[in-house]
Amino acid sequence: MTPPLDTVFAALADPTRRAILAMLLEDDMAVTDVAEPFEMSLAAISKHLMILTKAGLISQEKRGRVKWCKLEPDALRDASIWMQGFGQFEAVNLDAFEAFLATELRD
């Protein structure tokens, strides 16, 4: 079942979560590696990851004693289709999305 659009857009509304998604564009990452560049507790990062997971934007799995995060880009499909309904937006291009996130995170 696909998460409601409100859940996806709410997850994307936070700059920390968008930064996490940008990091996961490169490759799967351990939770501790995701947390490393942020000046917040591991518990706070875990809350962000839980929101991204509930929105279907990432998945998490335990490999041994390490919890790994993986980007689930198909979760943006419904949001993309919804935006296309306005006729002003094109389909989500992950390369363009990554460039957008990089620009936003520099500010």
Tab-separated table of N, CA and C in Angstrom:
chain	number	residue	atom	x	y	z
A	1	MET	N	0.839	-1.182	0.000
A	1	MET	CA	0.000	0.000	0.000
A	1	MET	C	0.882	1.243	0.000
A	2	THR	N	0.555	2.215	-0.824
A	2	THR	CA	1.322	3.437	-0.952
A	2	THR	C	0.941	4.417	0.147
A	3	PRO	N	1.959	5.039	0.794
A	3	PRO	CA	1.632	6.043	1.814
A	3	PRO	C	0.884	7.218	1.186
A	4	PRO	N	0.002	7.869	1.949
A	4	PRO	CA	-0.712	9.029	1.427
A	4	PRO	C	0.265	10.148	1.045
A	5	LEU	N	-0.153	10.960	0.088
A	5	LEU	CA	0.694	12.068	-0.353
A	5	LEU	C	1.075	12.988	0.791
A	6	ASP	N	0.155	13.212	1.723
A	6	ASP	CA	0.467	14.086	2.857
A	6	ASP	C	1.689	13.584	3.619
A	7	THR	N	1.790	12.278	3.773
A	7	THR	CA	2.913	11.689	4.494
A	7	THR	C	4.212	11.904	3.734
A	8	VAL	N	4.175	11.727	2.416
A	8	VAL	CA	5.374	11.919	1.590
A	8	VAL	C	5.805	13.382	1.622
A	9	PHE	N	4.862	14.298	1.387
A	9	PHE	CA	5.217	15.710	1.378
A	9	PHE	C	5.662	16.197	2.754
A	10	ALA	N	5.058	15.687	3.815
A	10	ALA	CA	5.486	16.061	5.172
A	10	ALA	C	6.919	15.597	5.424
A	11	ALA	N	7.247	14.403	4.951
A	11	ALA	CA	8.615	13.895	5.116
A	11	ALA	C	9.610	14.753	4.346
A	12	LEU	N	9.219	15.203	3.154
A	12	LEU	CA	10.107	16.026	2.322
A	12	LEU	C	10.212	17.469	2.811
A	13	ALA	N	9.338	17.876	3.707
A	13	ALA	CA	9.315	19.264	4.167
A	13	ALA	C	10.497	19.628	5.060
A	14	ASP	N	11.143	18.656	5.634
A	14	ASP	CA	12.234	18.925	6.575
A	14	ASP	C	13.585	18.900	5.857
A	15	PRO	N	14.432	19.918	6.055
A	15	PRO	CA	15.729	19.959	5.371
A	15	PRO	C	16.676	18.821	5.774
A	16	THR	N	16.592	18.373	7.005
A	16	THR	CA	17.447	17.254	7.426
A	16	THR	C	17.067	15.992	6.666
A	17	ARG	N	15.776	15.753	6.527
A	17	ARG	CA	15.338	14.559	5.805
A	17	ARG	C	15.680	14.646	4.321
A	18	ARG	N	15.583	15.851	3.746
A	18	ARG	CA	15.992	15.997	2.345
A	18	ARG	C	17.488	15.741	2.197
A	19	ALA	N	18.280	16.182	3.167
A	19	ALA	CA	19.731	15.935	3.129
A	19	ALA	C	20.016	14.436	3.222
A	20	ILE	N	19.289	13.747	4.056
A	20	ILE	CA	19.455	12.295	4.188
A	20	ILE	C	19.137	11.617	2.856
A	21	LEU	N	18.050	12.023	2.213
A	21	LEU	CA	17.703	11.442	0.915
A	21	LEU	C	18.805	11.693	-0.111
A	22	ALA	N	19.373	12.884	-0.090
A	22	ALA	CA	20.464	13.203	-1.023
A	22	ALA	C	21.664	12.302	-0.770
A	23	MET	N	21.960	12.031	0.489
A	23	MET	CA	23.077	11.149	0.830
A	23	MET	C	22.813	9.735	0.323
A	24	LEU	N	21.569	9.297	0.441
A	24	LEU	CA	21.227	7.932	0.048
A	24	LEU	C	21.108	7.762	-1.462
A	25	LEU	N	21.136	8.868	-2.204
A	25	LEU	CA	21.166	8.766	-3.667
A	25	LEU	C	22.437	8.059	-4.124
A	26	GLU	N	23.502	8.216	-3.364
A	26	GLU	CA	24.791	7.626	-3.722
A	26	GLU	C	24.825	6.115	-3.512
A	27	ASP	N	24.374	5.676	-2.336
A	27	ASP	CA	24.447	4.251	-1.997
A	27	ASP	C	23.716	4.012	-0.687
A	28	ASP	N	23.488	2.756	-0.356
A	28	ASP	CA	22.943	2.394	0.954
A	28	ASP	C	23.942	2.835	2.013
A	29	MET	N	23.430	3.181	3.186
A	29	MET	CA	24.313	3.630	4.262
A	29	MET	C	23.852	3.052	5.596
A	30	ALA	N	24.821	2.817	6.470
A	30	ALA	CA	24.513	2.432	7.842
A	30	ALA	C	23.954	3.654	8.563
A	31	VAL	N	23.082	3.428	9.522
A	31	VAL	CA	22.470	4.525	10.268
A	31	VAL	C	23.530	5.419	10.889
A	32	THR	N	24.587	4.831	11.428
A	32	THR	CA	25.641	5.645	12.052
A	32	THR	C	26.341	6.534	11.023
A	33	ASP	N	26.480	6.053	9.783
A	33	ASP	CA	27.086	6.868	8.729
A	33	ASP	C	26.145	7.990	8.301
A	34	VAL	N	24.846	7.710	8.292
A	34	VAL	CA	23.868	8.752	7.977
A	34	VAL	C	23.943	9.851	9.025
A	35	ALA	N	24.086	9.478	10.275
A	35	ALA	CA	24.083	10.441	11.377
A	35	ALA	C	25.348	11.290	11.445
A	36	GLU	N	26.448	10.775	10.930
A	36	GLU	CA	27.753	11.410	11.101
A	36	GLU	C	27.817	12.900	10.747
A	37	PRO	N	27.305	13.347	9.593
A	37	PRO	CA	27.472	14.764	9.256
A	37	PRO	C	26.546	15.732	9.998
A	38	PHE	N	25.618	15.208	10.774
A	38	PHE	CA	24.644	16.066	11.439
A	38	PHE	C	25.029	16.300	12.894
A	39	GLU	N	24.758	17.507	13.361
A	39	GLU	CA	25.032	17.848	14.755
A	39	GLU	C	23.777	17.608	15.592
A	40	MET	N	23.410	16.337	15.680
A	40	MET	CA	22.267	15.939	16.503
A	40	MET	C	22.505	14.517	16.979
A	41	SER	N	21.738	14.119	17.939
A	41	SER	CA	21.911	12.788	18.523
A	41	SER	C	21.492	11.696	17.542
A	42	LEU	N	21.984	10.505	17.799
A	42	LEU	CA	21.589	9.348	17.001
A	42	LEU	C	20.085	9.100	17.140
A	43	ALA	N	19.546	9.373	18.319
A	43	ALA	CA	18.100	9.213	18.535
A	43	ALA	C	17.311	10.172	17.653
A	44	ALA	N	17.784	11.405	17.488
A	44	ALA	CA	17.101	12.381	16.634
A	44	ALA	C	17.157	11.945	15.175
A	45	ILE	N	18.314	11.453	14.736
A	45	ILE	CA	18.444	10.950	13.360
A	45	ILE	C	17.513	9.760	13.162
A	46	SER	N	17.429	8.892	14.152
A	46	SER	CA	16.544	7.724	14.059
A	46	SER	C	15.093	8.146	13.878
A	47	LYS	N	14.688	9.237	14.522
A	47	LYS	CA	13.324	9.737	14.346
A	47	LYS	C	13.111	10.216	12.911
A	48	HIS	N	14.096	10.915	12.356
A	48	HIS	CA	13.999	11.346	10.959
A	48	HIS	C	13.908	10.133	10.034
A	49	LEU	N	14.719	9.126	10.302
A	49	LEU	CA	14.706	7.922	9.477
A	49	LEU	C	13.373	7.195	9.566
A	50	MET	N	12.769	7.197	10.738
A	50	MET	CA	11.468	6.550	10.908
A	50	MET	C	10.402	7.269	10.073
A	51	ILE	N	10.451	8.592	10.044
A	51	ILE	CA	9.489	9.366	9.241
A	51	ILE	C	9.682	9.059	7.761
A	52	LEU	N	10.937	9.013	7.310
A	52	LEU	CA	11.224	8.681	5.910
A	52	LEU	C	10.769	7.263	5.583
A	53	THR	N	10.934	6.346	6.530
A	53	THR	CA	10.513	4.954	6.330
A	53	THR	C	8.995	4.866	6.240
A	54	LYS	N	8.293	5.543	7.153
A	54	LYS	CA	6.823	5.514	7.132
A	54	LYS	C	6.270	6.126	5.847
A	55	ALA	N	7.005	7.090	5.284
A	55	ALA	CA	6.580	7.709	4.026
A	55	ALA	C	6.945	6.841	2.826
A	56	GLY	N	7.694	5.768	3.064
A	56	GLY	CA	8.083	4.875	1.985
A	56	GLY	C	9.263	5.378	1.173
A	57	LEU	N	9.885	6.470	1.613
A	57	LEU	CA	10.997	7.058	0.871
A	57	LEU	C	12.302	6.303	1.066
A	58	ILE	N	12.420	5.610	2.182
A	58	ILE	CA	13.580	4.752	2.421
A	58	ILE	C	13.099	3.436	3.011
A	59	SER	N	13.971	2.449	2.976
A	59	SER	CA	13.721	1.207	3.699
A	59	SER	C	14.919	0.986	4.611
A	60	GLN	N	14.695	0.247	5.681
A	60	GLN	CA	15.767	-0.066	6.616
A	60	GLN	C	15.809	-1.572	6.817
A	61	GLU	N	17.007	-2.096	6.905
A	61	GLU	CA	17.158	-3.524	7.192
A	61	GLU	C	18.385	-3.725	8.059
A	62	LYS	N	18.297	-4.750	8.881
A	62	LYS	CA	19.399	-5.074	9.767
A	62	LYS	C	20.272	-6.126	9.086
A	63	ARG	N	21.549	-5.821	8.990
A	63	ARG	CA	22.536	-6.768	8.456
A	63	ARG	C	23.547	-7.002	9.570
A	64	GLY	N	23.427	-8.155	10.188
A	64	GLY	CA	24.257	-8.408	11.366
A	64	GLY	C	23.794	-7.503	12.486
A	65	ARG	N	24.729	-6.734	13.025
A	65	ARG	CA	24.374	-5.810	14.101
A	65	ARG	C	24.167	-4.390	13.593
A	66	VAL	N	24.267	-4.187	12.296
A	66	VAL	CA	24.202	-2.852	11.717
A	66	VAL	C	22.879	-2.662	10.977
A	67	LYS	N	22.237	-1.538	11.218
A	67	LYS	CA	20.999	-1.193	10.512
A	67	LYS	C	21.361	-0.320	9.308
A	68	TRP	N	20.884	-0.725	8.128
A	68	TRP	CA	21.200	-0.050	6.875
A	68	TRP	C	19.965	0.656	6.332
A	69	CYS	N	20.197	1.768	5.646
A	69	CYS	CA	19.134	2.547	5.021
A	69	CYS	C	19.329	2.526	3.510
A	70	LYS	N	18.219	2.422	2.792
A	70	LYS	CA	18.255	2.379	1.332
A	70	LYS	C	17.178	3.304	0.792
A	71	LEU	N	17.529	4.110	-0.201
A	71	LEU	CA	16.574	4.991	-0.855
A	71	LEU	C	15.563	4.170	-1.652
A	72	GLU	N	14.304	4.566	-1.589
A	72	GLU	CA	13.236	3.928	-2.360
A	72	GLU	C	12.641	4.990	-3.291
A	73	PRO	N	13.302	5.251	-4.429
A	73	PRO	CA	12.886	6.366	-5.298
A	73	PRO	C	11.486	6.223	-5.878
A	74	ASP	N	10.966	5.010	-5.990
A	74	ASP	CA	9.615	4.828	-6.527
A	74	ASP	C	8.545	5.458	-5.633
A	75	ALA	N	8.900	5.729	-4.389
A	75	ALA	CA	7.931	6.334	-3.471
A	75	ALA	C	7.543	7.745	-3.913
A	76	LEU	N	8.352	8.357	-4.752
A	76	LEU	CA	8.041	9.702	-5.244
A	76	LEU	C	7.079	9.671	-6.431
A	77	ARG	N	6.779	8.494	-6.927
A	77	ARG	CA	5.941	8.371	-8.123
A	77	ARG	C	4.576	9.029	-7.946
A	78	ASP	N	3.861	8.725	-6.877
A	78	ASP	CA	2.531	9.303	-6.679
A	78	ASP	C	2.600	10.820	-6.534
A	79	ALA	N	3.632	11.309	-5.843
A	79	ALA	CA	3.794	12.760	-5.714
A	79	ALA	C	4.055	13.385	-7.080
A	80	SER	N	4.859	12.728	-7.875
A	80	SER	CA	5.155	13.217	-9.218
A	80	SER	C	3.893	13.247	-10.073
A	81	ILE	N	3.108	12.178	-10.016
A	81	ILE	CA	1.865	12.108	-10.789
A	81	ILE	C	0.906	13.202	-10.336
A	82	TRP	N	0.826	13.415	-9.035
A	82	TRP	CA	-0.044	14.463	-8.501
A	82	TRP	C	0.385	15.830	-9.020
A	83	MET	N	1.688	16.119	-9.007
A	83	MET	CA	2.190	17.409	-9.483
A	83	MET	C	1.976	17.565	-10.985
A	84	GLN	N	2.088	16.485	-11.722
A	84	GLN	CA	1.877	16.546	-13.172
A	84	GLN	C	0.447	16.949	-13.502
A	85	GLY	N	-0.476	16.666	-12.615
A	85	GLY	CA	-1.867	17.037	-12.822
A	85	GLY	C	-2.068	18.534	-12.949
A	86	PHE	N	-1.129	19.308	-12.461
A	86	PHE	CA	-1.219	20.755	-12.576
A	86	PHE	C	-0.682	21.250	-13.921
A	87	GLY	N	-0.050	20.341	-14.680
A	87	GLY	CA	0.437	20.692	-15.996
A	87	GLY	C	1.679	21.550	-16.008
A	88	GLN	N	2.206	21.876	-14.855
A	88	GLN	CA	3.380	22.735	-14.782
A	88	GLN	C	4.644	21.952	-14.450
A	89	PHE	N	4.483	20.720	-14.103
A	89	PHE	CA	5.610	19.934	-13.629
A	89	PHE	C	5.839	18.736	-14.534
A	90	GLU	N	7.098	18.395	-14.692
A	90	GLU	CA	7.454	17.194	-15.430
A	90	GLU	C	7.635	16.052	-14.433
A	91	ALA	N	7.781	14.860	-14.954
A	91	ALA	CA	8.029	13.708	-14.088
A	91	ALA	C	9.298	13.950	-13.272
A	92	VAL	N	9.336	13.368	-12.083
A	92	VAL	CA	10.503	13.537	-11.229
A	92	VAL	C	11.706	12.864	-11.879
A	93	ASN	N	12.715	13.650	-12.112
A	93	ASN	CA	13.988	13.170	-12.644
A	93	ASN	C	14.939	13.129	-11.460
A	94	LEU	N	15.420	11.957	-11.085
A	94	LEU	CA	16.237	11.849	-9.874
A	94	LEU	C	17.530	12.643	-9.980
A	95	ASP	N	18.112	12.771	-11.183
A	95	ASP	CA	19.309	13.598	-11.331
A	95	ASP	C	18.984	15.058	-11.041
A	96	ALA	N	17.849	15.522	-11.571
A	96	ALA	CA	17.430	16.898	-11.316
A	96	ALA	C	17.068	17.078	-9.837
A	97	PHE	N	16.451	16.064	-9.249
A	97	PHE	CA	16.095	16.116	-7.830
A	97	PHE	C	17.354	16.217	-6.978
A	98	GLU	N	18.382	15.452	-7.330
A	98	GLU	CA	19.649	15.503	-6.605
A	98	GLU	C	20.281	16.887	-6.742
A	99	ALA	N	20.258	17.470	-7.947
A	99	ALA	CA	20.809	18.809	-8.152
A	99	ALA	C	20.036	19.839	-7.331
A	100	PHE	N	18.707	19.693	-7.305
A	100	PHE	CA	17.885	20.588	-6.509
A	100	PHE	C	18.251	20.489	-5.033
A	101	LEU	N	18.373	19.262	-4.532
A	101	LEU	CA	18.726	19.076	-3.118
A	101	LEU	C	20.092	19.663	-2.816
A	102	ALA	N	21.052	19.473	-3.712
A	102	ALA	CA	22.393	20.014	-3.500
A	102	ALA	C	22.344	21.542	-3.416
A	103	THR	N	21.550	22.166	-4.278
A	103	THR	CA	21.413	23.616	-4.256
A	103	THR	C	20.760	24.082	-2.968
A	104	GLU	N	19.703	23.398	-2.572
A	104	GLU	CA	18.985	23.779	-1.344
A	104	GLU	C	19.856	23.613	-0.110
A	105	LEU	N	20.680	22.588	-0.098
A	105	LEU	CA	21.482	22.310	1.092
A	105	LEU	C	22.680	23.244	1.224
A	106	ARG	N	23.070	23.898	0.135
A	106	ARG	CA	24.170	24.866	0.207
A	106	ARG	C	23.756	26.129	0.926
A	107	ASP	N	22.484	26.452	0.891
A	107	ASP	CA	22.002	27.713	1.506
A	107	ASP	C	21.993	27.641	2.993
